[in-house]
Short mmCIF file of C-alpha atoms and ligand atoms in Angstrom, two decimals:
data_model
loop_
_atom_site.label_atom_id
_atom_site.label_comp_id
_atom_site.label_asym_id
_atom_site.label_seq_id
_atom_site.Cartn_x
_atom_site.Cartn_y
_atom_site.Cartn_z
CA UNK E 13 9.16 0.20 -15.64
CA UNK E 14 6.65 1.06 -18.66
CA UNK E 15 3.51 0.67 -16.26
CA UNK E 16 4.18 -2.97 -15.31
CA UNK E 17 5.02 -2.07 -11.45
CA UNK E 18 3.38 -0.84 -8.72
CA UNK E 19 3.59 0.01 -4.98
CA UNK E 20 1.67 -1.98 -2.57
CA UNK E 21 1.42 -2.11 1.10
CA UNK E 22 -0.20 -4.20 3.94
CA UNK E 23 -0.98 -1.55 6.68
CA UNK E 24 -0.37 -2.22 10.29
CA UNK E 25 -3.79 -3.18 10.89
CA UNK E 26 -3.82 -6.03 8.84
CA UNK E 27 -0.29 -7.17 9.71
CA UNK E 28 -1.43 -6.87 13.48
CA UNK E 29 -4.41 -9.34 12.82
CA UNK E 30 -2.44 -12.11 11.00
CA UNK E 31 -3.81 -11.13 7.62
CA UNK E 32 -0.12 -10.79 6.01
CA UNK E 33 -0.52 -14.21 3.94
CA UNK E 34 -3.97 -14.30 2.81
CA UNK E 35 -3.56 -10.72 1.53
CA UNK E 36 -0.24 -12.04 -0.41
CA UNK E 37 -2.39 -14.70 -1.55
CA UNK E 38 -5.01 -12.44 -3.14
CA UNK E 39 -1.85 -10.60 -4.95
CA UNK E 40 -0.42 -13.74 -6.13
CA UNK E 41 -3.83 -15.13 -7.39
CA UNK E 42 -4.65 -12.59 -9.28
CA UNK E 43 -1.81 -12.78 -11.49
CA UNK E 44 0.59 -10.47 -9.25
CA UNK E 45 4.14 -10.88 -8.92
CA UNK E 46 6.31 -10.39 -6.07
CA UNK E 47 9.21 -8.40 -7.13
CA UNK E 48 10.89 -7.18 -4.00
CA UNK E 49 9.48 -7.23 -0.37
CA UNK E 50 10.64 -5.92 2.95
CA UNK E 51 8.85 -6.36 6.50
CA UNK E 52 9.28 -3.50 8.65
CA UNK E 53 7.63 0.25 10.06
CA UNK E 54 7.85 3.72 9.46
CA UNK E 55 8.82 6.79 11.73
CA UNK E 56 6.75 9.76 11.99
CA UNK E 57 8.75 11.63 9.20
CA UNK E 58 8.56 8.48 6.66
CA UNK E 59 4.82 8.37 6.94
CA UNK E 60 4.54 12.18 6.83
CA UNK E 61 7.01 12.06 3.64
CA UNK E 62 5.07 9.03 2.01
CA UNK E 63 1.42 10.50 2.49
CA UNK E 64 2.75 14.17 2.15
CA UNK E 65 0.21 14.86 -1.06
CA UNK E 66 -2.42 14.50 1.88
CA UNK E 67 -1.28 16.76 4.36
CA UNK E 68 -3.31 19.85 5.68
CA UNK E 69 -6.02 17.05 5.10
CA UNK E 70 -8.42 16.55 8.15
CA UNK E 71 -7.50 13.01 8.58
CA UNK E 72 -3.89 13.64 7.93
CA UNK E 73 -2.48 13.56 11.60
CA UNK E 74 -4.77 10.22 12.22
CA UNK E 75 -3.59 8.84 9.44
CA UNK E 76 0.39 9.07 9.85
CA UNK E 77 -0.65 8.08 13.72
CA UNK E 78 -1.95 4.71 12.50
CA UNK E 79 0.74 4.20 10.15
CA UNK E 80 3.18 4.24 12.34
CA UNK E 81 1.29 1.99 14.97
CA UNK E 82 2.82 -0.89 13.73
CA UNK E 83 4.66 -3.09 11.32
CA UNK E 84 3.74 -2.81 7.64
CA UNK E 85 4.84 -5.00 4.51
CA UNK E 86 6.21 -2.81 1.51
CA UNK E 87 6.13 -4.53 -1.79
CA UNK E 88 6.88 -3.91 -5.34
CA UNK E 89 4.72 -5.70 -7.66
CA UNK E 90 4.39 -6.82 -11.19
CA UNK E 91 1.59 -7.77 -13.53
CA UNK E 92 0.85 -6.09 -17.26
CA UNK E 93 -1.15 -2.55 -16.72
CA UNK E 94 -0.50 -3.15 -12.71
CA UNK E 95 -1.60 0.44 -11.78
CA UNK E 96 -5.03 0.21 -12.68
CA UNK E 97 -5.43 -3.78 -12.18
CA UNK E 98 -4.09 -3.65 -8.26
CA UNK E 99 -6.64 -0.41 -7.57
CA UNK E 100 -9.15 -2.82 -8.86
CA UNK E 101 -8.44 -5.83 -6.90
CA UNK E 102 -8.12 -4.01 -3.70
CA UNK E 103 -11.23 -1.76 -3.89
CA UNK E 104 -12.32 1.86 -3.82
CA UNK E 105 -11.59 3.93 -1.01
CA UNK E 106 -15.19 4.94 0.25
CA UNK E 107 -17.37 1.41 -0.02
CA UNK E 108 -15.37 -1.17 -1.69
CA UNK E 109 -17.19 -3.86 -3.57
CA UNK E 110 -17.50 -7.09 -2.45
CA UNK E 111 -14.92 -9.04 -3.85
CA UNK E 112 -12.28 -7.19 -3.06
CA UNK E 113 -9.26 -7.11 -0.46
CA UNK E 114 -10.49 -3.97 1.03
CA UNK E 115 -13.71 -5.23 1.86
CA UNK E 116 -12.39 -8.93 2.33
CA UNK E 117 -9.97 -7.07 5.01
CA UNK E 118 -10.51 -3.56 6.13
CA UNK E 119 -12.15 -2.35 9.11
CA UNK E 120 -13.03 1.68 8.36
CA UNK E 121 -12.25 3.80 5.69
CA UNK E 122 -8.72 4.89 8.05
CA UNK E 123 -7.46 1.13 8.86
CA UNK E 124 -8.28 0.10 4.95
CA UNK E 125 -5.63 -3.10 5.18
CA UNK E 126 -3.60 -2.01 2.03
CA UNK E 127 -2.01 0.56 -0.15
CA UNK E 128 -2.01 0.62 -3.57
CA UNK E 129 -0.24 3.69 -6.31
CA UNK E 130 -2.34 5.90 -8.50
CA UNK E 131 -0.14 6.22 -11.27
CA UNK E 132 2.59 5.12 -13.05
CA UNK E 133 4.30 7.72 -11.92
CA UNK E 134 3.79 7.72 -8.01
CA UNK E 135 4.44 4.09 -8.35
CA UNK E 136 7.73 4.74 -9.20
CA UNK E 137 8.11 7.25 -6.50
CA UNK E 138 6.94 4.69 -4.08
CA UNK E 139 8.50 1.53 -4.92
CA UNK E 140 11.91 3.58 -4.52
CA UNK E 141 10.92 5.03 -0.98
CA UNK E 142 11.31 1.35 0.60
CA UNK E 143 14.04 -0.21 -2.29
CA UNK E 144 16.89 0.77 -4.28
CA UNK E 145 15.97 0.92 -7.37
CA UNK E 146 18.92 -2.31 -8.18
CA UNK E 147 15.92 -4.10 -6.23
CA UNK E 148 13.40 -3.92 -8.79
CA UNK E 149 14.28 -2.36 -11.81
CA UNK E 150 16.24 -4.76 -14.56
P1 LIG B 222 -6.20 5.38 -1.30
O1 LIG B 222 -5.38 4.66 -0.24
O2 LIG B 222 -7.42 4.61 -1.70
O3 LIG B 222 -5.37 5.83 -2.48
P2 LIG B 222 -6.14 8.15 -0.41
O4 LIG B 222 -4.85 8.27 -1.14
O5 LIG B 222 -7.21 9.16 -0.72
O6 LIG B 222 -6.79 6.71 -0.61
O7 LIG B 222 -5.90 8.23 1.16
C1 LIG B 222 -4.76 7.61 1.73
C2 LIG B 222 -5.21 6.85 2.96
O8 LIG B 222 -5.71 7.80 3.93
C3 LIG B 222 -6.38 5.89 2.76
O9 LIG B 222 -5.97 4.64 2.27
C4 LIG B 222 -6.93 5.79 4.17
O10 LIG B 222 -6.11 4.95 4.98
C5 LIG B 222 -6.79 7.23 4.65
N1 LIG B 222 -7.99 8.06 4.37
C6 LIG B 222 -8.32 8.63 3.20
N2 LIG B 222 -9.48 9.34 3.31
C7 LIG B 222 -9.87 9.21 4.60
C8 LIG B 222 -10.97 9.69 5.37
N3 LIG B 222 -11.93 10.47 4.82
N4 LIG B 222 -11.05 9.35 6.67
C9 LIG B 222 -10.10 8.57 7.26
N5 LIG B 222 -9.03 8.09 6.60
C10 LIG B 222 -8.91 8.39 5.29
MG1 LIG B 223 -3.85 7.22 -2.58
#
């Protein structure tokens, strides 16, 4: 994938307020593209699994709780140097600038309206949680 993909997801907060399309929008506008994209929710165990670096964490238990609220969108995206240019566009996690999705969409630090990968690496991990890897690798 040579750092052109990454792993982004609309959290059930924002999917519960109608916020789905004007988040894809912001991808899409800023150069994003959609390269696979599923509509659907995780169990208890998936959202344990997915945030596992985090667990032991004190907002660990809250968090899989909210994750699992409600539907979320999983999507792989592409765009040159995606990685870093997604975590820009959708803000830091304490305090996002204005500008950005987070603080175009999110209402507290927990119910922050989107994911985004770290690395290169986890975005790999990530995209292939949700889709085979047929689905977005060529
Ligand atoms: P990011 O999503 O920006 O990569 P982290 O990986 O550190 O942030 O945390 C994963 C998710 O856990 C955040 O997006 C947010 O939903 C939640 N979270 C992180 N830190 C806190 C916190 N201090 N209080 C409440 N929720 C938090
Ligand atoms: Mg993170």
């Amino acid at each position: 994938m040579a750092g052109n993909l990454t792993f982004s997801m609309i959290k059930p907060d924002a999917t519960a307020k109608g916020y789905t399309g004007k988040i894809l929008d912001r991808f899409i506008g800023a150069g994003f593209g959609i390269r696979a994209m599923k509509w659907t929710r995780m169990n208890r165990d998936e959202a344990e699994r997915f945030y596992g670096v985090h667990k032991g964490k004190p907002f660990f238990d809250d968090l899989v709780a909210f994750m699992t609220s409600g539907n979320i969108v999983a999507i792989v995206l592409q765009k040159d140097n995606a990685v870093a240019d997604y975590r820009q566009l959708i803000g830091a996690t304490f305090d996002p600038a204005q500008g950005t999705v987070r603080h175009q969409f999110a209402e507290s630090t927990q119910c922050n309206a989107v994911h985004g990968s770290d690395s290169d690496e986890n975005a790999l991990i990530e995209c292939s949680f949700f889709f085979a890897q047929k689905d977005f690798l060529s």
